[in-house]
mmCIF file of C-alpha atoms and ligand atoms in Angstrom:
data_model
loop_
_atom_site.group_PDB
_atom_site.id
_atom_site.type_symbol
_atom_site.label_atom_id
_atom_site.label_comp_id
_atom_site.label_asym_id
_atom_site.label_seq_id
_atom_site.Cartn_x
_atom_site.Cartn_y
_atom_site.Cartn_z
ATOM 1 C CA UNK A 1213 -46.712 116.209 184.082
ATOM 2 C CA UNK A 1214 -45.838 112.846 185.049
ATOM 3 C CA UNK A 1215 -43.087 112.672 188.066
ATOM 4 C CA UNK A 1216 -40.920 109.489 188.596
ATOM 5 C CA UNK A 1217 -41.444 107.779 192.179
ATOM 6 C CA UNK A 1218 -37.925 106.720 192.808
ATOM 7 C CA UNK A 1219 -38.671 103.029 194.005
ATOM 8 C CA UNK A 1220 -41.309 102.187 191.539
ATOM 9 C CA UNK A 1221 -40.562 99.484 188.909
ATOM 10 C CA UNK A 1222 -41.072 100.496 185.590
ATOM 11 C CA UNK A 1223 -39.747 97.928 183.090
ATOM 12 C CA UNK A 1224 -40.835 94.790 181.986
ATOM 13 C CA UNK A 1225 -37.466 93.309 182.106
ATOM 14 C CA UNK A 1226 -37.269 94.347 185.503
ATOM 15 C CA UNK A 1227 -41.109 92.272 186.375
ATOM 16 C CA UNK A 1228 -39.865 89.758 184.608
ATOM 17 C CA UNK A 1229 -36.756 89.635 186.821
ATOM 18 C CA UNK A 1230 -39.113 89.933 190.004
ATOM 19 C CA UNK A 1231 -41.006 87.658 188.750
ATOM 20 C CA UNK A 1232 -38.391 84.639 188.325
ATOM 21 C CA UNK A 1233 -36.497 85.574 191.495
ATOM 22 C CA UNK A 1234 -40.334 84.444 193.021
ATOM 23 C CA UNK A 1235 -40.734 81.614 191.211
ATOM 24 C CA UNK A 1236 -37.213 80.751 191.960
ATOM 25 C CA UNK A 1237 -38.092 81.070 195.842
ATOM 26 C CA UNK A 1238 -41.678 79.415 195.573
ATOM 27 C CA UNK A 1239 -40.348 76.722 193.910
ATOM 28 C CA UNK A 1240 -36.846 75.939 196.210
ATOM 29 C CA UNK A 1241 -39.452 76.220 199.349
ATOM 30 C CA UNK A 1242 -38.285 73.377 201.477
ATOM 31 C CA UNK A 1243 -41.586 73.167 203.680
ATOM 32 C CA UNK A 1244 -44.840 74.739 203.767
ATOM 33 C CA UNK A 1245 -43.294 77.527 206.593
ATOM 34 C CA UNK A 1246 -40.519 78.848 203.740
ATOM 35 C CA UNK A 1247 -43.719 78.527 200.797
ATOM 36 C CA UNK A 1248 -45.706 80.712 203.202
ATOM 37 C CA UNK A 1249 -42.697 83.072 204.202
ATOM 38 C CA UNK A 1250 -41.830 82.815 199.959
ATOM 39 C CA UNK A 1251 -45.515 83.923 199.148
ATOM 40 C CA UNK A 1252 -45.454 86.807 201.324
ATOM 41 C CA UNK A 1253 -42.183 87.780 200.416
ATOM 42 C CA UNK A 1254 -42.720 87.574 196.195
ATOM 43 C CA UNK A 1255 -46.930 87.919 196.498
ATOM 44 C CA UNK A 1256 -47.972 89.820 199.841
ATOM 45 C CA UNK A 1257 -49.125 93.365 199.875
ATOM 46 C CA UNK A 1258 -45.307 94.434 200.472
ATOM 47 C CA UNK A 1259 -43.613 92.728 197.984
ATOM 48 C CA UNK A 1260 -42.088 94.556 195.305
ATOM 49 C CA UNK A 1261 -44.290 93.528 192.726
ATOM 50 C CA UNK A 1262 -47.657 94.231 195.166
ATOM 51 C CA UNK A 1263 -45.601 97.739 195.019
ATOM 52 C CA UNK A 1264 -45.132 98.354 191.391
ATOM 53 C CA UNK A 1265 -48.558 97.898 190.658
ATOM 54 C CA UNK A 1266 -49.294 100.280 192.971
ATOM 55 C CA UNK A 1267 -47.135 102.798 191.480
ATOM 56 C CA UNK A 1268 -48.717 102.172 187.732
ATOM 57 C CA UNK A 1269 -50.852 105.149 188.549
ATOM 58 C CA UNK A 1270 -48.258 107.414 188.133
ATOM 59 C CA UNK A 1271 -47.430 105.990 184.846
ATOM 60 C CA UNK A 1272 -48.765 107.363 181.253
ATOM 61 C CA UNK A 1273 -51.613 105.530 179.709
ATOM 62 C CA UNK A 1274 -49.790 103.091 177.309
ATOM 63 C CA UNK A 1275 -46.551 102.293 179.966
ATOM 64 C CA UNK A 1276 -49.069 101.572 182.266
ATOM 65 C CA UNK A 1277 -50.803 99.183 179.822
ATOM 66 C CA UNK A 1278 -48.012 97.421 179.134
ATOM 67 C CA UNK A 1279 -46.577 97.574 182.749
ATOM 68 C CA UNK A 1280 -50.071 96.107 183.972
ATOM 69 C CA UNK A 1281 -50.120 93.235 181.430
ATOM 70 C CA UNK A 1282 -46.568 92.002 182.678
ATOM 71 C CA UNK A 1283 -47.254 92.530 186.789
ATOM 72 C CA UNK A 1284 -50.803 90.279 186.092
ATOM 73 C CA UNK A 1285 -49.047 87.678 184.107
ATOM 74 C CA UNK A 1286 -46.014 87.383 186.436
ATOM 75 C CA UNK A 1287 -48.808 87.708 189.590
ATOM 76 C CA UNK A 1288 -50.560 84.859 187.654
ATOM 77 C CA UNK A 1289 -47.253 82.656 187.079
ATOM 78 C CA UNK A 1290 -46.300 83.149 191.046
ATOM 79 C CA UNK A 1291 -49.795 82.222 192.277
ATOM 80 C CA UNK A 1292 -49.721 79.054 189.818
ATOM 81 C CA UNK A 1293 -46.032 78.160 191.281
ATOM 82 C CA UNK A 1294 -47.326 78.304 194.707
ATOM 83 C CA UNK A 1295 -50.307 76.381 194.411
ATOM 84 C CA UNK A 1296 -48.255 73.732 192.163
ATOM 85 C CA UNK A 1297 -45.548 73.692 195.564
ATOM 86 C CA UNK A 1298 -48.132 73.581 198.229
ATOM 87 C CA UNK A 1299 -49.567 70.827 197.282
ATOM 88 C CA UNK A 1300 -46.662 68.982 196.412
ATOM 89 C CA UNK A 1301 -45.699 70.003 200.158
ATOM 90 C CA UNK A 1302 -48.986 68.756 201.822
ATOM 91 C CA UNK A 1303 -48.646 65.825 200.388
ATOM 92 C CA UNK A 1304 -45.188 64.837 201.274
ATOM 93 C CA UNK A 1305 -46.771 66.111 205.084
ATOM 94 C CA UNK A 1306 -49.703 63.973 204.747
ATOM 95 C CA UNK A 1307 -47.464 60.641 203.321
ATOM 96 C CA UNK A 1308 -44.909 61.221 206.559
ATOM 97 C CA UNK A 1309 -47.747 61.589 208.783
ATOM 98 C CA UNK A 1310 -49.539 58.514 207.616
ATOM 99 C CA UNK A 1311 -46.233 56.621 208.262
ATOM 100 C CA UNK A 1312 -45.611 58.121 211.060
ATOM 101 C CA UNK A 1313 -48.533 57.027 212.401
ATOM 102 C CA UNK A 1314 -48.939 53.626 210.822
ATOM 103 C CA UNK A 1315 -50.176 50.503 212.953
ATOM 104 C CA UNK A 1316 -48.427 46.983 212.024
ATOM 105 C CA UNK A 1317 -51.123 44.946 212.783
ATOM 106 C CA UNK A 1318 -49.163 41.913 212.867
ATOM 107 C CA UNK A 1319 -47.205 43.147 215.836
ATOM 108 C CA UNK A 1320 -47.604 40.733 218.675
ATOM 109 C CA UNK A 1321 -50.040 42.837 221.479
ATOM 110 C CA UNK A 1322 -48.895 44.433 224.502
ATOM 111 C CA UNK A 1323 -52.265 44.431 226.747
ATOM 112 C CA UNK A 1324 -51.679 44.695 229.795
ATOM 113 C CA UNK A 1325 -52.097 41.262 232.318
ATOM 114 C CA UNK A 1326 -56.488 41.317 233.091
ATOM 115 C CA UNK A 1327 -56.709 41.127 236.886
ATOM 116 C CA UNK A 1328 -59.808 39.183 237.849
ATOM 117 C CA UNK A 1329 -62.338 38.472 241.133
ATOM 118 C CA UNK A 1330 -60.402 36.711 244.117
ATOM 119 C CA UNK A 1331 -62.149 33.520 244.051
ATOM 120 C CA UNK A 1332 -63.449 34.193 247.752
ATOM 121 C CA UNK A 1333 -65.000 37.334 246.547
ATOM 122 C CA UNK A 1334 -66.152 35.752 243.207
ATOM 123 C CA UNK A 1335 -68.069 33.144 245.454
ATOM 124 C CA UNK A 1336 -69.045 35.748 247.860
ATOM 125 C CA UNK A 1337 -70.779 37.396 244.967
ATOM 126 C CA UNK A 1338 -72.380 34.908 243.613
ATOM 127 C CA UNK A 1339 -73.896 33.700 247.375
ATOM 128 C CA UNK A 1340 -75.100 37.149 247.170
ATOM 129 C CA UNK A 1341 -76.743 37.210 244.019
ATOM 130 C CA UNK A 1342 -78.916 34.063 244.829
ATOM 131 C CA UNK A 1343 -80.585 36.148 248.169
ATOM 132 C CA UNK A 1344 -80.477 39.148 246.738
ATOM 133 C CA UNK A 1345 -82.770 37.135 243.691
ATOM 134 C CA UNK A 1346 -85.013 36.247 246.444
ATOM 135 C CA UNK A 1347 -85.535 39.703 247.808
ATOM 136 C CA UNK A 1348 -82.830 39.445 250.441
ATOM 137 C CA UNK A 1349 -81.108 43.370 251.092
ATOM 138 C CA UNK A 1350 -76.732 43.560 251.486
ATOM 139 C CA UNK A 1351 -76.246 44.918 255.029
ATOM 140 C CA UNK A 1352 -72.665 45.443 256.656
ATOM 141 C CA UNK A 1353 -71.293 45.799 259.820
ATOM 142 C CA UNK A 1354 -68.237 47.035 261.693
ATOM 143 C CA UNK A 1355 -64.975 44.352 262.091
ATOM 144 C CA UNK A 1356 -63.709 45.632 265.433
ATOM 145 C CA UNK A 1357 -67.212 45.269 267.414
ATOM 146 C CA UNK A 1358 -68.474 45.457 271.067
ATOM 147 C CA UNK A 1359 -68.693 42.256 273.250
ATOM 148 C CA UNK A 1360 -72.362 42.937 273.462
ATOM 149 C CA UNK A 1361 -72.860 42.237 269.456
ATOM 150 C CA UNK A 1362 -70.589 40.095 269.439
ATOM 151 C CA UNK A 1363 -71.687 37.491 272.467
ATOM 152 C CA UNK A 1364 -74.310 38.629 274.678
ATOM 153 C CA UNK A 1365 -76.994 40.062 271.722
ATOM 154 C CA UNK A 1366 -76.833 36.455 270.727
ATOM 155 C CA UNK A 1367 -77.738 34.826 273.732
ATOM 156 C CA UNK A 1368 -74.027 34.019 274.946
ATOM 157 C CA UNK A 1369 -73.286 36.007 278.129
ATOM 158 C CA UNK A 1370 -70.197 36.497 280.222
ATOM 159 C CA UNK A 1371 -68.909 33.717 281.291
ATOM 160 C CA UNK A 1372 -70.506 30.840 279.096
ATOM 161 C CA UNK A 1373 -68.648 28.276 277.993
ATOM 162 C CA UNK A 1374 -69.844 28.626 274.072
ATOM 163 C CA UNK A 1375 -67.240 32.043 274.149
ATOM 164 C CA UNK A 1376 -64.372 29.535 274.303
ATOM 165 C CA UNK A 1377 -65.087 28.216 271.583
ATOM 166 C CA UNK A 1378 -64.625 31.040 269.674
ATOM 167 C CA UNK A 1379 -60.992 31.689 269.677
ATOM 168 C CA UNK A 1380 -61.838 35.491 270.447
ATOM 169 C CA UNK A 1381 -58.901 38.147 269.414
ATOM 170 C CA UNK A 1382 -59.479 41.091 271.749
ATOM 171 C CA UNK A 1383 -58.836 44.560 270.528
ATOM 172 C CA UNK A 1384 -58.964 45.843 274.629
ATOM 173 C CA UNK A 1385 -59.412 43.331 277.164
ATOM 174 C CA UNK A 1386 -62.033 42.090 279.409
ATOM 175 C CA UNK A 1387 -61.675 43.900 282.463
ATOM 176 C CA UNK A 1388 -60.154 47.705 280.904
ATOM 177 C CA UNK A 1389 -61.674 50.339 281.769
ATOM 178 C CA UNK A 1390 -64.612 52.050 279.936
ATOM 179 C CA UNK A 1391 -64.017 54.103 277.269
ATOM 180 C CA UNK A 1392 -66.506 57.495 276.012
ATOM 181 C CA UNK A 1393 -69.435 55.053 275.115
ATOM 182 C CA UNK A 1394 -69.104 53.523 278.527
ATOM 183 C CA UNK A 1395 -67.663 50.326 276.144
ATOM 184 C CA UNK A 1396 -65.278 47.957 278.136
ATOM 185 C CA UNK A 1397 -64.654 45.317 275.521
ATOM 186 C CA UNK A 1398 -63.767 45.514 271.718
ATOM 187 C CA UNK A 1399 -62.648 42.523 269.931
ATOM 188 C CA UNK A 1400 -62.606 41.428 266.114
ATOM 189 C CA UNK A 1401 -65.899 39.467 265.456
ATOM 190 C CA UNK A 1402 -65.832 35.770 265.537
ATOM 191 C CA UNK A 1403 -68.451 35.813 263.040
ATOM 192 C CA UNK A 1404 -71.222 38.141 261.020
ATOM 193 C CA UNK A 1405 -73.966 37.462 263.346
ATOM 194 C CA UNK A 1406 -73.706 40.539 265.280
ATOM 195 C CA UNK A 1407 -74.953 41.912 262.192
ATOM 196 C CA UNK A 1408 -77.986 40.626 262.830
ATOM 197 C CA UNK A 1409 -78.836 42.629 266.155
ATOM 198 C CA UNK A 1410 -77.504 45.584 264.682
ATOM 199 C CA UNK A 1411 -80.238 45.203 261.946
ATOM 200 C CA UNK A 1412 -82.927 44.054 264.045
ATOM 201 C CA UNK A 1413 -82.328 47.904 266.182
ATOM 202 C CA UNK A 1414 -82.132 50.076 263.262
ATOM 203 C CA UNK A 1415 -85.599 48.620 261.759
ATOM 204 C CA UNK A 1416 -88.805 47.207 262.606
ATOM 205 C CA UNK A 1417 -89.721 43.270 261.018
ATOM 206 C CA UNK A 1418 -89.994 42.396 258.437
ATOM 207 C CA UNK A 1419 -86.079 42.182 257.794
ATOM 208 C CA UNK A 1420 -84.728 39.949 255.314
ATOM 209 C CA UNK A 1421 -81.045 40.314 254.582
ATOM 210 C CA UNK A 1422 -77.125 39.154 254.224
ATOM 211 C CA UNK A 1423 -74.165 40.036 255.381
ATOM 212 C CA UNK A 1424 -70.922 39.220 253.642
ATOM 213 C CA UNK A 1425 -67.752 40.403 255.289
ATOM 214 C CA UNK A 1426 -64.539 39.119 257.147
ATOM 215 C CA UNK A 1427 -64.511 37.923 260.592
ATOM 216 C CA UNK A 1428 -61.341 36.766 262.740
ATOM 217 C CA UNK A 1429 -60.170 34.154 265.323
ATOM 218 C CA UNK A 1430 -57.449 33.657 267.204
ATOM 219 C CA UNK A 1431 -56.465 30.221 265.319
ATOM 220 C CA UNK A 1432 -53.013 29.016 263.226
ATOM 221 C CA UNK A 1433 -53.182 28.818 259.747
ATOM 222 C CA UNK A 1434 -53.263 25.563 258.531
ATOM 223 C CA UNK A 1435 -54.648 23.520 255.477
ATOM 224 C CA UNK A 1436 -58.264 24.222 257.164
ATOM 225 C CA UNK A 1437 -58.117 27.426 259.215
ATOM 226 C CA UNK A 1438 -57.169 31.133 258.651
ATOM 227 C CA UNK A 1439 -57.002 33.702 261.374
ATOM 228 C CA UNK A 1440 -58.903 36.302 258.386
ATOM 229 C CA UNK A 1441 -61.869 34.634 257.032
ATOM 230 C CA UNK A 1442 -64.895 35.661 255.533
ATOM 231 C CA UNK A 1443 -68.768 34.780 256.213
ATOM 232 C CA UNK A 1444 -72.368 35.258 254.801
ATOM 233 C CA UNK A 1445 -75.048 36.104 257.630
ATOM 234 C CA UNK A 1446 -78.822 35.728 256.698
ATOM 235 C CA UNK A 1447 -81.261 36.729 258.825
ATOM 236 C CA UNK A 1448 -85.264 36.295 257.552
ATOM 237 C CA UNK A 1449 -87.408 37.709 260.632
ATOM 238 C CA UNK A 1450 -91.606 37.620 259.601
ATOM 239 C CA UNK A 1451 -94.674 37.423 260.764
ATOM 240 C CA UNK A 1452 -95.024 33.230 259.421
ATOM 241 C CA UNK A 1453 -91.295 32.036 258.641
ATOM 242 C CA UNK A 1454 -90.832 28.291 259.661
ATOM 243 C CA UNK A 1455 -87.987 25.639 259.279
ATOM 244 C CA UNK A 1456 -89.338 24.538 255.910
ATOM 245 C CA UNK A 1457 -88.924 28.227 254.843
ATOM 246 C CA UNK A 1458 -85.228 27.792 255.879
ATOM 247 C CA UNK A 1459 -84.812 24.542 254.540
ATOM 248 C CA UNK A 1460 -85.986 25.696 250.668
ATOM 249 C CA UNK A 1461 -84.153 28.448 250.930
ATOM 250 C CA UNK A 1462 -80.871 27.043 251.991
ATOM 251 C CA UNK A 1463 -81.884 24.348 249.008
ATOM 252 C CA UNK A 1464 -81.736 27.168 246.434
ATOM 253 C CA UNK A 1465 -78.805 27.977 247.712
ATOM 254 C CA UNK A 1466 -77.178 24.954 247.084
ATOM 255 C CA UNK A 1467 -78.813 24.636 243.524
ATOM 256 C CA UNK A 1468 -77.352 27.700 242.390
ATOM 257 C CA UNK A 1469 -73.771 27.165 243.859
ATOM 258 C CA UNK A 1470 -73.360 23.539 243.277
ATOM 259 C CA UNK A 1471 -75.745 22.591 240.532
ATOM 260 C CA UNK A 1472 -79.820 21.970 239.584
ATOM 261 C CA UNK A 1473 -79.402 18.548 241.078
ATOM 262 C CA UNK A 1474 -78.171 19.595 244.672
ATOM 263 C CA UNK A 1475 -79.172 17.993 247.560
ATOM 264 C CA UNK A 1476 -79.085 18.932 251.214
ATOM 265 C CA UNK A 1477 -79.633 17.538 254.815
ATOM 266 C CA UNK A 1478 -80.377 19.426 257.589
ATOM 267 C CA UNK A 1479 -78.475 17.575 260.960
ATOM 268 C CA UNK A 1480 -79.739 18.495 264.860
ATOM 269 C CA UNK A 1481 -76.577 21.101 265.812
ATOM 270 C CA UNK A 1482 -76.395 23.329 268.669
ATOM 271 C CA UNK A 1483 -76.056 27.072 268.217
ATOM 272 C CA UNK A 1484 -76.611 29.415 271.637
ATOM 273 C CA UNK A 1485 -78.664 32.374 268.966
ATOM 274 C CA UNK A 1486 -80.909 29.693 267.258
ATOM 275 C CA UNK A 1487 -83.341 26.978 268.542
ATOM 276 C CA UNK A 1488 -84.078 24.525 266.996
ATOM 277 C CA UNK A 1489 -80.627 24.745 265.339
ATOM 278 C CA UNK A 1490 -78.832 22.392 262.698
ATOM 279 C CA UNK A 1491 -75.815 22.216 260.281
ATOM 280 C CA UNK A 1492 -76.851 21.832 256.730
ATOM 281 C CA UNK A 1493 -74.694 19.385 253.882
ATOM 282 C CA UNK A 1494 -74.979 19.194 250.736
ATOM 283 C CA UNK A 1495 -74.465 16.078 248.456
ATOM 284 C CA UNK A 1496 -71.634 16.768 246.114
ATOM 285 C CA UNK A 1497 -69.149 14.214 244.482
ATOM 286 C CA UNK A 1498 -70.552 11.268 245.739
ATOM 287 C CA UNK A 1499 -70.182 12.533 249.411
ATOM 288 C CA UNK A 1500 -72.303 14.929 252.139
ATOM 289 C CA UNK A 1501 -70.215 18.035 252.691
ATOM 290 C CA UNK A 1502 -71.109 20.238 255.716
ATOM 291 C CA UNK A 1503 -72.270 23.724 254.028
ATOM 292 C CA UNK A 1504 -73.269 25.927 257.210
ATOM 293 C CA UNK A 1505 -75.120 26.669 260.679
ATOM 294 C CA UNK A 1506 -78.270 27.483 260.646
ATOM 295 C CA UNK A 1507 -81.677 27.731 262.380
ATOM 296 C CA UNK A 1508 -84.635 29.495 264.149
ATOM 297 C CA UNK A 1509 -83.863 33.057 265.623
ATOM 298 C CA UNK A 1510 -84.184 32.289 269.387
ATOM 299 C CA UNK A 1511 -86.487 34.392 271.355
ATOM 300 C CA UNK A 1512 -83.636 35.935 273.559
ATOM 301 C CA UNK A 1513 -82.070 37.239 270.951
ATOM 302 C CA UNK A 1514 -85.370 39.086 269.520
ATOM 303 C CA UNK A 1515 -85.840 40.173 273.183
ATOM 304 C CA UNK A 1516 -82.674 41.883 273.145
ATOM 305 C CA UNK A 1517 -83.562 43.756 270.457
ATOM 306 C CA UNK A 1518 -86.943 44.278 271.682
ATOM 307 C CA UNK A 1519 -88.875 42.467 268.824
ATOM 308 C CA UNK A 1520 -91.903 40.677 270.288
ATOM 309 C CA UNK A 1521 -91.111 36.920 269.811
ATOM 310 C CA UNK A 1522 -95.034 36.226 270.017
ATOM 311 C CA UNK A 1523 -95.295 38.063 267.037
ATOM 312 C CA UNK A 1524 -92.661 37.580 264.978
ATOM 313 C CA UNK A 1525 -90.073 34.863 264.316
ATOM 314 C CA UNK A 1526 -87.890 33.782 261.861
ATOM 315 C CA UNK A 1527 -84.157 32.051 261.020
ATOM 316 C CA UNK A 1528 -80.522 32.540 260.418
ATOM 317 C CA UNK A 1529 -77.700 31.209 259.047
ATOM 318 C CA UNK A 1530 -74.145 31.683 258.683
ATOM 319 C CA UNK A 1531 -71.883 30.415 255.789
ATOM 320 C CA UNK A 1532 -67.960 30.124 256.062
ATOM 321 C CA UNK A 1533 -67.009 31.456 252.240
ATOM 322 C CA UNK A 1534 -63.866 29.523 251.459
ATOM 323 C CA UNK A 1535 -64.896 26.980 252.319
ATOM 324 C CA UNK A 1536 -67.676 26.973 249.419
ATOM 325 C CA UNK A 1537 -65.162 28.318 247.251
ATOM 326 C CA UNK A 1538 -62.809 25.491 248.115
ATOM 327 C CA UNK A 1539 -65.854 23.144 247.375
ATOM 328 C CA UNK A 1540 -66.418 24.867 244.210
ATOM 329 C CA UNK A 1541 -62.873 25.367 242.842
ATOM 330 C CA UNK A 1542 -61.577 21.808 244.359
ATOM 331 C CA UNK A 1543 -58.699 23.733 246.309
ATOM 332 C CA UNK A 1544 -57.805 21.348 249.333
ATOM 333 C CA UNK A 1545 -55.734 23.973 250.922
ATOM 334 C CA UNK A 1546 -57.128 27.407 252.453
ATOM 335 C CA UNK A 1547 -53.577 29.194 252.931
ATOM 336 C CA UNK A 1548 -53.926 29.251 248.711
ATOM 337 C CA UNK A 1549 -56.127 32.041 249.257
ATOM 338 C CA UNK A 1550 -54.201 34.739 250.913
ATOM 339 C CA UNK A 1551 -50.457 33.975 249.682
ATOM 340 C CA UNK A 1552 -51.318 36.244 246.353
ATOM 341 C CA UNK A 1553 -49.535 33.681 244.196
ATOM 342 C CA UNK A 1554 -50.534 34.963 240.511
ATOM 343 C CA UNK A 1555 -50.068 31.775 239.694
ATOM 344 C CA UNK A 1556 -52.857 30.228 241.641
ATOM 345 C CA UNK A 1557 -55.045 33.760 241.302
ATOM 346 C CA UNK A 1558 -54.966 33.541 237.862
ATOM 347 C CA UNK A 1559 -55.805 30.395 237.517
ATOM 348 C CA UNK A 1560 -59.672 31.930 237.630
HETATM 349 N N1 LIG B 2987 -72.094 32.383 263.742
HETATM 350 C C1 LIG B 2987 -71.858 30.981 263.510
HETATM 351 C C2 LIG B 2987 -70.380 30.696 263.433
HETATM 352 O O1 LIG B 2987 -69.627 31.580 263.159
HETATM 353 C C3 LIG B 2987 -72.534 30.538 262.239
HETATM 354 C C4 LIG B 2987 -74.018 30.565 262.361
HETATM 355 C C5 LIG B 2987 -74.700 29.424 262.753
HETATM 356 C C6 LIG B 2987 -74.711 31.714 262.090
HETATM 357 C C7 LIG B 2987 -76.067 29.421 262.890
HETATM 358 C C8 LIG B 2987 -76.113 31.717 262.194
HETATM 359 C C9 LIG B 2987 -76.767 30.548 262.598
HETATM 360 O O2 LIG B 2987 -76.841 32.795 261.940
HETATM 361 O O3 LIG B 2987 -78.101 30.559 262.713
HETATM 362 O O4 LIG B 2987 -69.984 29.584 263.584
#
């Protein structure tokens, strides 16, 4: 006995119908969302034709053959038409993609501007990498510092005439009262040499290093001075350093920033921290330019720091920085250096 299920298909005109309402669908899909929304509709396990073949069982032998026959071929047709439309689809997805990400290469750029080194810290660098080659360490050192770095480590005590020289910018004035540390006097170093005692009391000798960094005075700008400028310390302290040591070093120096051929003269100078002491110029463009201070660590200033001056000895130096990288660059005015022009900065 074979009983009717009342929403099973049974014709072949009505797969045939099924089947071109699918292909109808599959083949109108407007994207590859509708094909897949189209396929499960017309092909999934719920669509009507996924449900006719499930009802064939209930069918006698030779309905069901013929039933069968025209669910496969119409499965077969839909599955063809889907393929056929999905890959028309992916390809119209891949060709807008492609364009849609196409590069014109002859498009102008758009980089942004390169910054580059300030020239004072390009120079600064480069002084750096010459002692550093000679097995010199980088040291630095505090900007507001104590009177007693500052002056009186370096043989200048209260009172001596070499501090007015130094147009000193005091942070809290001679003569305030002590602070925590029992400090009366802070001031913006003059120079990098206090450096130099703080090195000397944080380690034993040997010491051999530099100290770039900014130092300040009290001055107007002008075509020669800044208030803000910036300095290389060296300090060499061994058992057998002498002034020819000093002199070949501050000759390599000079080789490296101003050329193989470099020369350099060392002239009798007077520095309160050094003795014998002397200013050291280099012959560039036809013409001695003054380079730096220099000379031997004076035995105060060991003392202070309780190194044993029969022992050990050694030199210094100090370098002003733009004014090398004036020398260098040919730039006859110092003020170029902070007014940030882009036009001058980017000039290296
Ligand atoms: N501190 C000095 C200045 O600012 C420069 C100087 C001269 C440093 C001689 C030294 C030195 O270490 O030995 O003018």
């Amino acid at each position: 006995m074979s009983k009717q299920p009342t929403n099973t298909t049974t014709s072949t005109s009505a797969i045939e119908r099924l089947r071109d309402e699918g292909l109808a669908a599959l083949r109108g899909a407007a994207s590859l969302e509708e094909l897949a929304a189209a396929k499960s509709a017309h092909l999934g396990k719920k669509s009507p034709l996924a449900l006719a073949q499930r009802g064939l069982g209930q069918l006698g032998p030779e309905e069901r053959r013929q039933l069968g026959q025209a669910i496969n071929a119409a499965r077969a047709a839909l599955e063809e038409a889907e393929a056929a439309r999905r890959s028309e689809l992916e390809a119209e997805r891949d060709r807008s993609v492609l364009a849609a990400e196409a590069v014109d290469v002859t498009l102008p750029p758009r980089t942004p501007r390169r910054g580059s080194l300030h020239p004072v810290h390009e120079t600064m660098d480069a002084m750096v990498d010459v002692f550093v080659g000679l097995g010199y360490r980088v040291v630095t050192g505090p900007e507001v510092e104590s009177d007693w770095f500052n002056f009186e480590a370096l043989n200048i005590p209260p009172d001596h005439p070499a501090r007015s020289l130094m147009d000193t910018i005091y942070v809290r004035g001679l003569g305030s009262e002590a602070d925590a540390y029992g400090v009366t006097d802070l001031l913006l170093r003059t120079h990098t040499s206090p450096v130099q005692a703080r090195t000397m009391l944080a380690q034993p000798p040997p010491v051999y290093v530099v100290v770039p960094g900014r130092v300040y005075r009290s001055d107007v700008a002008d075509a020669t001075h800044l208030p803000a400028f910036h300095q290389i310390e060296g300090l060499a302290i061994d058992a057998a350093l002498s002034f020819a040591d000093l002199r070949g070093t501050l000759a390599e120096l000079a080789r490296n920033l101003l050329g193989p051929e470099t020369r350099i003269r060392m002239r009798p100078h007077h520095f309160r921290f050094t003795e014998p002491s002397c200013e050291v110029d280099a012959w560039h463009d036809g013409r001695w330019i003054e380079l730096l201070g220099a000379g031997m660590v004076h035995p105060n200033v060991l003392a202070h720091v309780g190194y044993d001056s029969a022992a050990v000895q050694g030199f210094a130096f100090g370098i002003g920085v733009e004014r090398i990288a004036m020398l260098r660059h040919g730039i006859t005015d110092i003020r170029l250096f902070v007014e940030n022009d882009l036009r001058f900065l980017s000039a290296f």
